[in-house]
Tab-separated table of N, CA and C in Angstrom:
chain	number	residue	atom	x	y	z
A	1	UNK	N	97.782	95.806	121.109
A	1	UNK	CA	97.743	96.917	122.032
A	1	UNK	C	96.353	96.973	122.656
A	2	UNK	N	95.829	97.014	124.359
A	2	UNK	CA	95.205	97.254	124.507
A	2	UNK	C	94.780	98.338	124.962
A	3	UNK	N	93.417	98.651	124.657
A	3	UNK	CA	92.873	100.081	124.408
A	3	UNK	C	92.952	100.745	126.199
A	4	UNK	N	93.841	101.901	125.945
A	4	UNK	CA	94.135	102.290	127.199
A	4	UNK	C	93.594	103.938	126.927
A	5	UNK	N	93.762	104.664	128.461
A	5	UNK	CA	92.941	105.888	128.595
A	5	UNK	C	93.887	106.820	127.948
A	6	UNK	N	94.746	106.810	127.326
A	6	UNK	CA	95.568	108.076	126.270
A	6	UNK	C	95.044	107.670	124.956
A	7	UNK	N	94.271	106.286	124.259
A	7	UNK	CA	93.575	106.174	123.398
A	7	UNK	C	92.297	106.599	123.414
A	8	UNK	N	91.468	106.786	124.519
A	8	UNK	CA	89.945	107.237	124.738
A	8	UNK	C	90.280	108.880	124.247
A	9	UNK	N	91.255	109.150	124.898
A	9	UNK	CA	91.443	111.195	124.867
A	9	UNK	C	91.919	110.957	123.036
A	10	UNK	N	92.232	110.711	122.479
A	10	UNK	CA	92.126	110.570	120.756
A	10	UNK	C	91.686	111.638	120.272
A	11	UNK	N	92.179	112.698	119.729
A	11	UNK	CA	91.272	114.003	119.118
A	11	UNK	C	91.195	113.508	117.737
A	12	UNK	N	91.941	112.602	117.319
A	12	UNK	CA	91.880	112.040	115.276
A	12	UNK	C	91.385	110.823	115.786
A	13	UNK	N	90.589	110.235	114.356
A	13	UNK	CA	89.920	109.239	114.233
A	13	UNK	C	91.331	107.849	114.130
A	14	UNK	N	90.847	106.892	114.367
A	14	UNK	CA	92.266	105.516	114.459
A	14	UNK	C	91.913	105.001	112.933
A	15	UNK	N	92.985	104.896	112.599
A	15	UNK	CA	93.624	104.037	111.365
A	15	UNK	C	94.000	101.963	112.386
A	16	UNK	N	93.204	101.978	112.562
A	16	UNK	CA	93.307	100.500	113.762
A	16	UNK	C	93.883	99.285	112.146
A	17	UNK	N	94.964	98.746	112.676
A	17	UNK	CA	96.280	97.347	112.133
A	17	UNK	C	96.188	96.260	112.650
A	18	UNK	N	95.816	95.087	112.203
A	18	UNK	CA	96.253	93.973	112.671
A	18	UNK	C	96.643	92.974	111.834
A	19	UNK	N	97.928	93.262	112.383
A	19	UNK	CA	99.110	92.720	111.586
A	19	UNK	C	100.284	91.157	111.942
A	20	UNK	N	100.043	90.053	110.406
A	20	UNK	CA	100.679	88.593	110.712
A	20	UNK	C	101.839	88.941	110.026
A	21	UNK	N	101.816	89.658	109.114
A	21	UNK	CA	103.247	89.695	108.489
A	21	UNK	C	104.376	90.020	108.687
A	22	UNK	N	105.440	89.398	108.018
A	22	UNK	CA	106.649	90.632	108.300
A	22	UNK	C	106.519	91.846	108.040
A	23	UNK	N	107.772	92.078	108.439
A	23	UNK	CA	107.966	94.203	108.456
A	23	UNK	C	107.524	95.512	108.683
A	24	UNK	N	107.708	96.050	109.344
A	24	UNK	CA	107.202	97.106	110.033
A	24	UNK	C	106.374	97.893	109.355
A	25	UNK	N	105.130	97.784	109.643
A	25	UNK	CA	103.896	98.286	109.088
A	25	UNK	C	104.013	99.978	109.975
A	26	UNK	N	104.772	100.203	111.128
A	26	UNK	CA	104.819	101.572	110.780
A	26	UNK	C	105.287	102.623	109.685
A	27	UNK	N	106.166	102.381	109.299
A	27	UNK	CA	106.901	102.724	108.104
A	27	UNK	C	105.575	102.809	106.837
A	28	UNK	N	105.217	101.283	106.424
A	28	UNK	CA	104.828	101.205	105.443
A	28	UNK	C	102.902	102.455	105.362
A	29	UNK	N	102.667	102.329	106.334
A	29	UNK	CA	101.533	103.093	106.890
A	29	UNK	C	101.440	103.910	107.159
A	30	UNK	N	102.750	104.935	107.305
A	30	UNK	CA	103.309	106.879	108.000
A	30	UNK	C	102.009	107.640	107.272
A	31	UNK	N	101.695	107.244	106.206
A	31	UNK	CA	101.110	108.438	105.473
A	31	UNK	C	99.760	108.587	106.057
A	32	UNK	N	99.231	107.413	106.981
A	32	UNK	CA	97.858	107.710	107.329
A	32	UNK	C	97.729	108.551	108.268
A	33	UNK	N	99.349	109.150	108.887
A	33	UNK	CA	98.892	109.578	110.021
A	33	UNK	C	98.717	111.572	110.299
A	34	UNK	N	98.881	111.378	108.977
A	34	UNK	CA	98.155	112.842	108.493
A	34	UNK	C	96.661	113.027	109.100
A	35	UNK	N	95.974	111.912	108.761
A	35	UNK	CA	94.741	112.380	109.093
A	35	UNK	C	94.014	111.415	110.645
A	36	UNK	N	94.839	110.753	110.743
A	36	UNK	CA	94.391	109.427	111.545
A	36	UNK	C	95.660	109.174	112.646
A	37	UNK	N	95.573	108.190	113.963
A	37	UNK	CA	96.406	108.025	114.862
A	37	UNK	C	96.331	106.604	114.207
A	38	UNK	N	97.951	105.639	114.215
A	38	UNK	CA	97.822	104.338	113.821
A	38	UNK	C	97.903	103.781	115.432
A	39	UNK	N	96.801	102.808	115.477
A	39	UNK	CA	96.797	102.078	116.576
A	39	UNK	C	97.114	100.569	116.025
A	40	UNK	N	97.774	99.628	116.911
A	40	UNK	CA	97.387	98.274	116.246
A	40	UNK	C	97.037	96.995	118.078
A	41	UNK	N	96.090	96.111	117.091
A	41	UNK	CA	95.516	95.399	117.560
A	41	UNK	C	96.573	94.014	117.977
A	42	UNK	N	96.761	93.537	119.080
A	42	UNK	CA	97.048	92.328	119.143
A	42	UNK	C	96.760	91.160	119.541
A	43	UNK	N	94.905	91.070	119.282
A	43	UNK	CA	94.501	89.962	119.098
A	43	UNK	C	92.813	90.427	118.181
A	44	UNK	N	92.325	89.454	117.597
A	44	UNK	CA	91.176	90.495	116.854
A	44	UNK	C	90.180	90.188	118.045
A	45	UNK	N	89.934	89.818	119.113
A	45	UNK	CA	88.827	89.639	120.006
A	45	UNK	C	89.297	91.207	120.701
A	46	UNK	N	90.148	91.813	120.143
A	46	UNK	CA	90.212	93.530	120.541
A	46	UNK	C	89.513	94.670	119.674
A	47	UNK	N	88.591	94.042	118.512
A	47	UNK	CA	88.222	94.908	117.785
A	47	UNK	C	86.561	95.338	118.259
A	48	UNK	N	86.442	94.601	118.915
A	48	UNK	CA	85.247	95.338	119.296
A	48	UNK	C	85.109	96.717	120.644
A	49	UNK	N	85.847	96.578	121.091
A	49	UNK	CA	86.249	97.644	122.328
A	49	UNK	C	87.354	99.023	121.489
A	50	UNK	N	87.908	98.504	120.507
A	50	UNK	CA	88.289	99.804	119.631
A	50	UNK	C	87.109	100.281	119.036
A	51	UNK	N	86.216	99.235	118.243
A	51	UNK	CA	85.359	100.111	117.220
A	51	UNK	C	84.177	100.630	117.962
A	52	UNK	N	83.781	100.412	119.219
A	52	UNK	CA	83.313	100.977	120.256
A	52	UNK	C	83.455	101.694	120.978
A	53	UNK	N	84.508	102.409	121.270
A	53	UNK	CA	85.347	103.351	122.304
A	53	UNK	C	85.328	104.537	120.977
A	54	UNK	N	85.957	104.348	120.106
A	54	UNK	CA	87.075	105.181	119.026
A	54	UNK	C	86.074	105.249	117.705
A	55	UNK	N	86.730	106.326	117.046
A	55	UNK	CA	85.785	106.207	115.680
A	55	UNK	C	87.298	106.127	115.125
A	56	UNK	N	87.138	104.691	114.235
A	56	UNK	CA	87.710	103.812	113.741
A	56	UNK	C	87.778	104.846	112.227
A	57	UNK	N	88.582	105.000	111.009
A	57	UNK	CA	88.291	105.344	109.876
A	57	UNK	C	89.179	104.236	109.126
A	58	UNK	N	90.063	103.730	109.512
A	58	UNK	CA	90.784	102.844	108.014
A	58	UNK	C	90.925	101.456	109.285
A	59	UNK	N	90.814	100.150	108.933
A	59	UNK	CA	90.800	99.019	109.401
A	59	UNK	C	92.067	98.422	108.153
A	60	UNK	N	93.456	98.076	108.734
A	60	UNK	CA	94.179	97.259	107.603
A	60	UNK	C	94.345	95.788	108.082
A	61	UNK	N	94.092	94.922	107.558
A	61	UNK	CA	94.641	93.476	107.987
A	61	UNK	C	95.898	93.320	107.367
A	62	UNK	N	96.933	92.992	107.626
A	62	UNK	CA	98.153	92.020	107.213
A	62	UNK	C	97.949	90.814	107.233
A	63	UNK	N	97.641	89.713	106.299
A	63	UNK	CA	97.305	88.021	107.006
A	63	UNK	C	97.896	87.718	106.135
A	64	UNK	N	98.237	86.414	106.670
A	64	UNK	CA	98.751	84.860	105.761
A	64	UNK	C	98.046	84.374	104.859
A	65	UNK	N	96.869	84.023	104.981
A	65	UNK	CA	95.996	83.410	104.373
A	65	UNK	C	94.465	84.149	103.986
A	66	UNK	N	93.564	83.898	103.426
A	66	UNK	CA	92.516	84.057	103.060
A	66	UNK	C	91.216	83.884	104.180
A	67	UNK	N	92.126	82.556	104.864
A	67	UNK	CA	91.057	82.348	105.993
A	67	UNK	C	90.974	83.095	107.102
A	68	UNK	N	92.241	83.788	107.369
A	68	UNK	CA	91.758	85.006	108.417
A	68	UNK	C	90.518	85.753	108.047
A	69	UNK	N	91.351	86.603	106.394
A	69	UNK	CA	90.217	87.615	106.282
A	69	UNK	C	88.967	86.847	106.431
A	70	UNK	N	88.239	85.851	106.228
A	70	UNK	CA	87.011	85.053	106.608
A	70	UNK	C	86.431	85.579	107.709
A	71	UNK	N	87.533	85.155	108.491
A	71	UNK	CA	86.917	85.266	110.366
A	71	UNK	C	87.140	86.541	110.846
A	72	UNK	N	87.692	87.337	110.182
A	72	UNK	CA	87.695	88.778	110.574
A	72	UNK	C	86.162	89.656	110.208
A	73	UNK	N	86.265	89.018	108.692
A	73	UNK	CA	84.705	89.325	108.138
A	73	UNK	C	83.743	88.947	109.209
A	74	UNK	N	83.692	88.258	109.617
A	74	UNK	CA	82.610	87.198	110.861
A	74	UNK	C	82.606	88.284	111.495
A	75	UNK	N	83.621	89.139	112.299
A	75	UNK	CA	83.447	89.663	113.209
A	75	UNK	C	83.088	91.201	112.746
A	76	UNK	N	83.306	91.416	111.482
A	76	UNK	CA	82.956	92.970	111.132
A	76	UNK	C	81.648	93.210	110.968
A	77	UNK	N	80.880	91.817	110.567
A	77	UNK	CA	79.388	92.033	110.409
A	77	UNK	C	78.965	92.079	111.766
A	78	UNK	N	79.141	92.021	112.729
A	78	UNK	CA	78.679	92.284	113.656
A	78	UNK	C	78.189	93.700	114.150
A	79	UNK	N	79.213	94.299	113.362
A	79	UNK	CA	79.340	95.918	113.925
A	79	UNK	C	78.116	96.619	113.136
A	80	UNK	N	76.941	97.261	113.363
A	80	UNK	CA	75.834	98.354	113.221
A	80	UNK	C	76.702	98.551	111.710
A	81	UNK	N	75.167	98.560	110.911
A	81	UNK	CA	75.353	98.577	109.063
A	81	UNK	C	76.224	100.407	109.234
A	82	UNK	N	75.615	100.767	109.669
A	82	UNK	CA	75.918	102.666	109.601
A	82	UNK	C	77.068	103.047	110.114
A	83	UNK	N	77.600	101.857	111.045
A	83	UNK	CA	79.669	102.266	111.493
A	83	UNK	C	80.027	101.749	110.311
A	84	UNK	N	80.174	100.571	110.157
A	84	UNK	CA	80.838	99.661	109.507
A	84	UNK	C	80.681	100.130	107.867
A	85	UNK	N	79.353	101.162	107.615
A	85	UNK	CA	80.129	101.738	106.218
A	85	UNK	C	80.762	102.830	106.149
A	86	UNK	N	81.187	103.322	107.510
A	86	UNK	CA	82.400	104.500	107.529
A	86	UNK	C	83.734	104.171	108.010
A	87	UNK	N	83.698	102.632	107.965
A	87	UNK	CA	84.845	102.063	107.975
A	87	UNK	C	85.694	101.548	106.921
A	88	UNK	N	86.890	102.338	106.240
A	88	UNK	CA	87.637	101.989	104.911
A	88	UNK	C	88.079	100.408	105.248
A	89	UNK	N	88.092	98.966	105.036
A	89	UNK	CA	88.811	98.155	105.293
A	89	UNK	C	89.398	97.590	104.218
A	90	UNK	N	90.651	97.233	104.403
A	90	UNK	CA	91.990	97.170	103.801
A	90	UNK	C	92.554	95.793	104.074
A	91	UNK	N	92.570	94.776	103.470
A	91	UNK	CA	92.913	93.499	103.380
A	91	UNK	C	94.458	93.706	102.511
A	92	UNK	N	95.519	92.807	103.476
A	92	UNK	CA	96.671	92.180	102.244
A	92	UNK	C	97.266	91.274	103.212
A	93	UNK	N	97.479	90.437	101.969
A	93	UNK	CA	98.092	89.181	101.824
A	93	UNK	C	98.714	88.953	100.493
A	94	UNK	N	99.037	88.206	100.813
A	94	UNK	CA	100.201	87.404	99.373
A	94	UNK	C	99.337	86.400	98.445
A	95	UNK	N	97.806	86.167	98.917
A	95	UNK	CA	96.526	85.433	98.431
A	95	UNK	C	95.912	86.350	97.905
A	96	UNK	N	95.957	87.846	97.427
A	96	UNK	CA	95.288	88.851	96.953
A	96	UNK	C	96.137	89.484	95.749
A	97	UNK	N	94.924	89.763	95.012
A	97	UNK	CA	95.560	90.716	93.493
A	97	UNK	C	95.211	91.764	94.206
A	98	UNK	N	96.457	92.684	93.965
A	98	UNK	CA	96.404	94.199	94.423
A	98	UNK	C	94.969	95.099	93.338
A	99	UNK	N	94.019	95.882	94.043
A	99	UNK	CA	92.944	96.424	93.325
A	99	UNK	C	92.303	95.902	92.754
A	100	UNK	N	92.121	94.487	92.826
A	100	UNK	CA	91.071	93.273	92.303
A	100	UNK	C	89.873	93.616	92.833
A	101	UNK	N	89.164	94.572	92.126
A	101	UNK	CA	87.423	94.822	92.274
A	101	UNK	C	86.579	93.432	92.766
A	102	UNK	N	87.069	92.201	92.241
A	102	UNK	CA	85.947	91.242	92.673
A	102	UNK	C	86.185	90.584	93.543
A	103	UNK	N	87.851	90.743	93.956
A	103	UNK	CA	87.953	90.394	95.275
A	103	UNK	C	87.661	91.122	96.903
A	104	UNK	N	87.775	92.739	96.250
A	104	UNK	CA	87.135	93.271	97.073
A	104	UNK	C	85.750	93.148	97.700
A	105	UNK	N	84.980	92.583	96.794
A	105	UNK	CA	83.452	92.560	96.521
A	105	UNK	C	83.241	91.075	97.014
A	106	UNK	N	84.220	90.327	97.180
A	106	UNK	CA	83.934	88.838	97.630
A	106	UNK	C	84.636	88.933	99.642
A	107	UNK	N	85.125	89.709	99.351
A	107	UNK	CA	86.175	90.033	101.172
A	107	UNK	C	85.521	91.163	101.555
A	108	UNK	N	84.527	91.356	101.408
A	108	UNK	CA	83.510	92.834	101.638
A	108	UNK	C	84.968	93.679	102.231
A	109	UNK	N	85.500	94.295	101.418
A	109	UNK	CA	86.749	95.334	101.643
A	109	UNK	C	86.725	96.518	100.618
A	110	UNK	N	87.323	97.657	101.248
A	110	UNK	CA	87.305	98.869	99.930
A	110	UNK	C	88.853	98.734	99.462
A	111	UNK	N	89.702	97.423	99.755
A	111	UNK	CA	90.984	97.348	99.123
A	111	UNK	C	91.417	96.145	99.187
A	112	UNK	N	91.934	95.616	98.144
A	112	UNK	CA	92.659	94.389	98.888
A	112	UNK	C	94.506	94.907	97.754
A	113	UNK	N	95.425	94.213	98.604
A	113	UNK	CA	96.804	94.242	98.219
A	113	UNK	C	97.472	93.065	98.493
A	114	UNK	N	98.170	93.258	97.348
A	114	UNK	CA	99.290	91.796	97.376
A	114	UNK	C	100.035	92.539	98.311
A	115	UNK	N	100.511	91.578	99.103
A	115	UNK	CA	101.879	91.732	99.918
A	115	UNK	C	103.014	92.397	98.942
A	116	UNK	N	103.402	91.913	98.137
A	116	UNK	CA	104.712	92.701	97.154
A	116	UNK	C	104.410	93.635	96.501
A	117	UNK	N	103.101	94.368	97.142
A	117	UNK	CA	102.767	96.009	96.130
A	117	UNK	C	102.956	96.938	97.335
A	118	UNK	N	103.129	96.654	98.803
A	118	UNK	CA	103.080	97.251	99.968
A	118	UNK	C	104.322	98.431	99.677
A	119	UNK	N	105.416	98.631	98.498
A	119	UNK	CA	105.897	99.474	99.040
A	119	UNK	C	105.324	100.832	98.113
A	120	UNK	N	104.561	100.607	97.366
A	120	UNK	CA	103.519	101.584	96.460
A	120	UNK	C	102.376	101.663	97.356
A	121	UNK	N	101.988	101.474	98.538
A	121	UNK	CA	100.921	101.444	99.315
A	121	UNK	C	99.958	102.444	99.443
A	122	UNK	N	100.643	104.170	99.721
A	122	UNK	CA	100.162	105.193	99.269
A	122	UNK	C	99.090	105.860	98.225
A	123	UNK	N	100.145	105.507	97.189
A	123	UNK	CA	99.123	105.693	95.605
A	123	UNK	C	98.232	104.491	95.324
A	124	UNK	N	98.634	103.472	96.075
A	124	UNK	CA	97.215	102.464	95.724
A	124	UNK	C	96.151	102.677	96.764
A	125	UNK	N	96.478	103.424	97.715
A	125	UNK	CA	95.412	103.977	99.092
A	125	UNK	C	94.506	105.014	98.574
A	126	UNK	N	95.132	105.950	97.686
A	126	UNK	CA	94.684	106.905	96.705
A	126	UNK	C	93.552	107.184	96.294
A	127	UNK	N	94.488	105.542	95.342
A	127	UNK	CA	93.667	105.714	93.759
A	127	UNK	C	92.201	104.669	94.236
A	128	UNK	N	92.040	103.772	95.476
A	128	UNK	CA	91.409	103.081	95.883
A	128	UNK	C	90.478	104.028	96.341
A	129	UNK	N	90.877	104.960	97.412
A	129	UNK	CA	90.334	105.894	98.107
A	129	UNK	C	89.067	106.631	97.245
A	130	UNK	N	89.726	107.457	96.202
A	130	UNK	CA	88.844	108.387	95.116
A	130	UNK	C	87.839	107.621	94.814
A	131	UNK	N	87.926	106.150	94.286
A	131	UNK	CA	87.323	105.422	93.519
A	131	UNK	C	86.095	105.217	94.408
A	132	UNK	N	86.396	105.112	95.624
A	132	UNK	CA	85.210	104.815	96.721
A	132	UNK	C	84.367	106.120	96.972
A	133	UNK	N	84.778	107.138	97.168
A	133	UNK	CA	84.374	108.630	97.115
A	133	UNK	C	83.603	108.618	96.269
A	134	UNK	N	84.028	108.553	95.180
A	134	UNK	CA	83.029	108.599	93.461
A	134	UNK	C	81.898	107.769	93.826
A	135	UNK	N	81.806	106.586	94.101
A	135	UNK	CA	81.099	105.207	94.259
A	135	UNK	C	79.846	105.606	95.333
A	136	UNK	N	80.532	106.097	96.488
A	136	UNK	CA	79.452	106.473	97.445
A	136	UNK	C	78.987	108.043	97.578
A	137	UNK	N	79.430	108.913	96.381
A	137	UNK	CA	79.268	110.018	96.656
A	137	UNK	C	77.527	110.645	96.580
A	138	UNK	N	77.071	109.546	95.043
A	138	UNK	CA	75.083	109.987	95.119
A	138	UNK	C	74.071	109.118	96.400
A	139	UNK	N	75.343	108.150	97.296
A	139	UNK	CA	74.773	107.975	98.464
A	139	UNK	C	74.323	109.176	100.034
A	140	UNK	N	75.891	109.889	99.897
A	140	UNK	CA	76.389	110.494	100.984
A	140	UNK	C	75.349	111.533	100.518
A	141	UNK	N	75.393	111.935	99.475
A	141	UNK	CA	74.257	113.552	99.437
A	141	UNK	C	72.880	113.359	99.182
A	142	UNK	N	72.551	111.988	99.151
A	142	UNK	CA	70.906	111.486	99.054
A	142	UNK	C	70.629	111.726	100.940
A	143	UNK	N	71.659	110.797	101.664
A	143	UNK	CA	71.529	110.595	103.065
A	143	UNK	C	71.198	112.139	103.971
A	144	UNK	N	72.094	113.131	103.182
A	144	UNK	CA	72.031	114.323	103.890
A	144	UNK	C	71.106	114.841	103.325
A	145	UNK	N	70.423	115.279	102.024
A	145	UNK	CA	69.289	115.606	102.292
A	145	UNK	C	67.829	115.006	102.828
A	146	UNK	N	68.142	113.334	103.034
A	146	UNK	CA	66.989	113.423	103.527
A	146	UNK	C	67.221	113.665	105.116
A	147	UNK	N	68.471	113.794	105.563
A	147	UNK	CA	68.473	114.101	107.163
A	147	UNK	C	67.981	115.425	107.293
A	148	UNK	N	68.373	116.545	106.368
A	148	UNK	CA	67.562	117.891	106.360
A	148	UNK	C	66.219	118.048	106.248
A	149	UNK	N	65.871	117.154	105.630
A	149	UNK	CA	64.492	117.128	105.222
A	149	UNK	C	63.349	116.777	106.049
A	150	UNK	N	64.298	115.625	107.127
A	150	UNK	CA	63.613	115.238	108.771
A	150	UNK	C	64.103	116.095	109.887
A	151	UNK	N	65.096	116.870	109.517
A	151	UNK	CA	65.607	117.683	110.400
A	151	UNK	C	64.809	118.751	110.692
């Protein structure tokens, strides 16, 4: 999808998809849209004009292989250290252990999922979610007081 002017007017932050797999990742994804609009990408040389236009909050890949997420990584480091850590990104493939901490930590991702855990997707968005909250929480209140403190 390319980024058109009913995506600029956006009052919720994008849950932005780019998706190789089968089956309708709307379905499997409804729950984000509580807090988020799902947009999806159909080519990744479109992610820079989303994460530039839009404040991006959940990034999911669907891929085949391992080597996408690679070249997707290529292109996420690109993006300013201070977006890109308010960006949740969400890797699955059928090459991933669902909640594998060291694969997360090797695919710089706050999730990775097997393809055959996608229909528990929710509670593993969750329980992933909290875990990151906890993780960055003596970051987020170090950052704000020292912004008060220069403020």
């Amino acid at each position: 999808m390319t980024l058109e002017l009913k995506d600029l007017l956006l009052e919720k932050p994008v849950t932005l998809i780019y998706w190789e797999l089968g089956g309708d990742f709307n379905k499997i994804f409804s729950f984000f849209e509580r807090d988020t609009e799902l947009r999806s990408l159909n080519a990744l040389e479109e992610i820079y004009s989303w994460f530039n236009a839009l404040q991006v909050k959940n990034f999911i890949a669907g891929v085949k292989n391992i080597e996408k997420i690679k070249e997707i990584n290529e292109i996420l480091k690109k993006l300013p250290i201070e977006k890109r850590r308010e960006i949740f990104v969400i890797y699955i493939s059928p090459e991933l252990k669902t909640l594998d901490t060291r694969e997360s930590f090797l695919y710089s991702a706050n999730l990775v999922v097997n393809e055959k855990d996608l229909s528990e997707m929710d509670r593993i968005y969750e329980k992933a979610k909290t875990f990151w909250l906890n993780l960055y929480k003596p970051y987020y209140q170090t950052w704000e007081r020292i912004l008060k403190e220069e403020g």
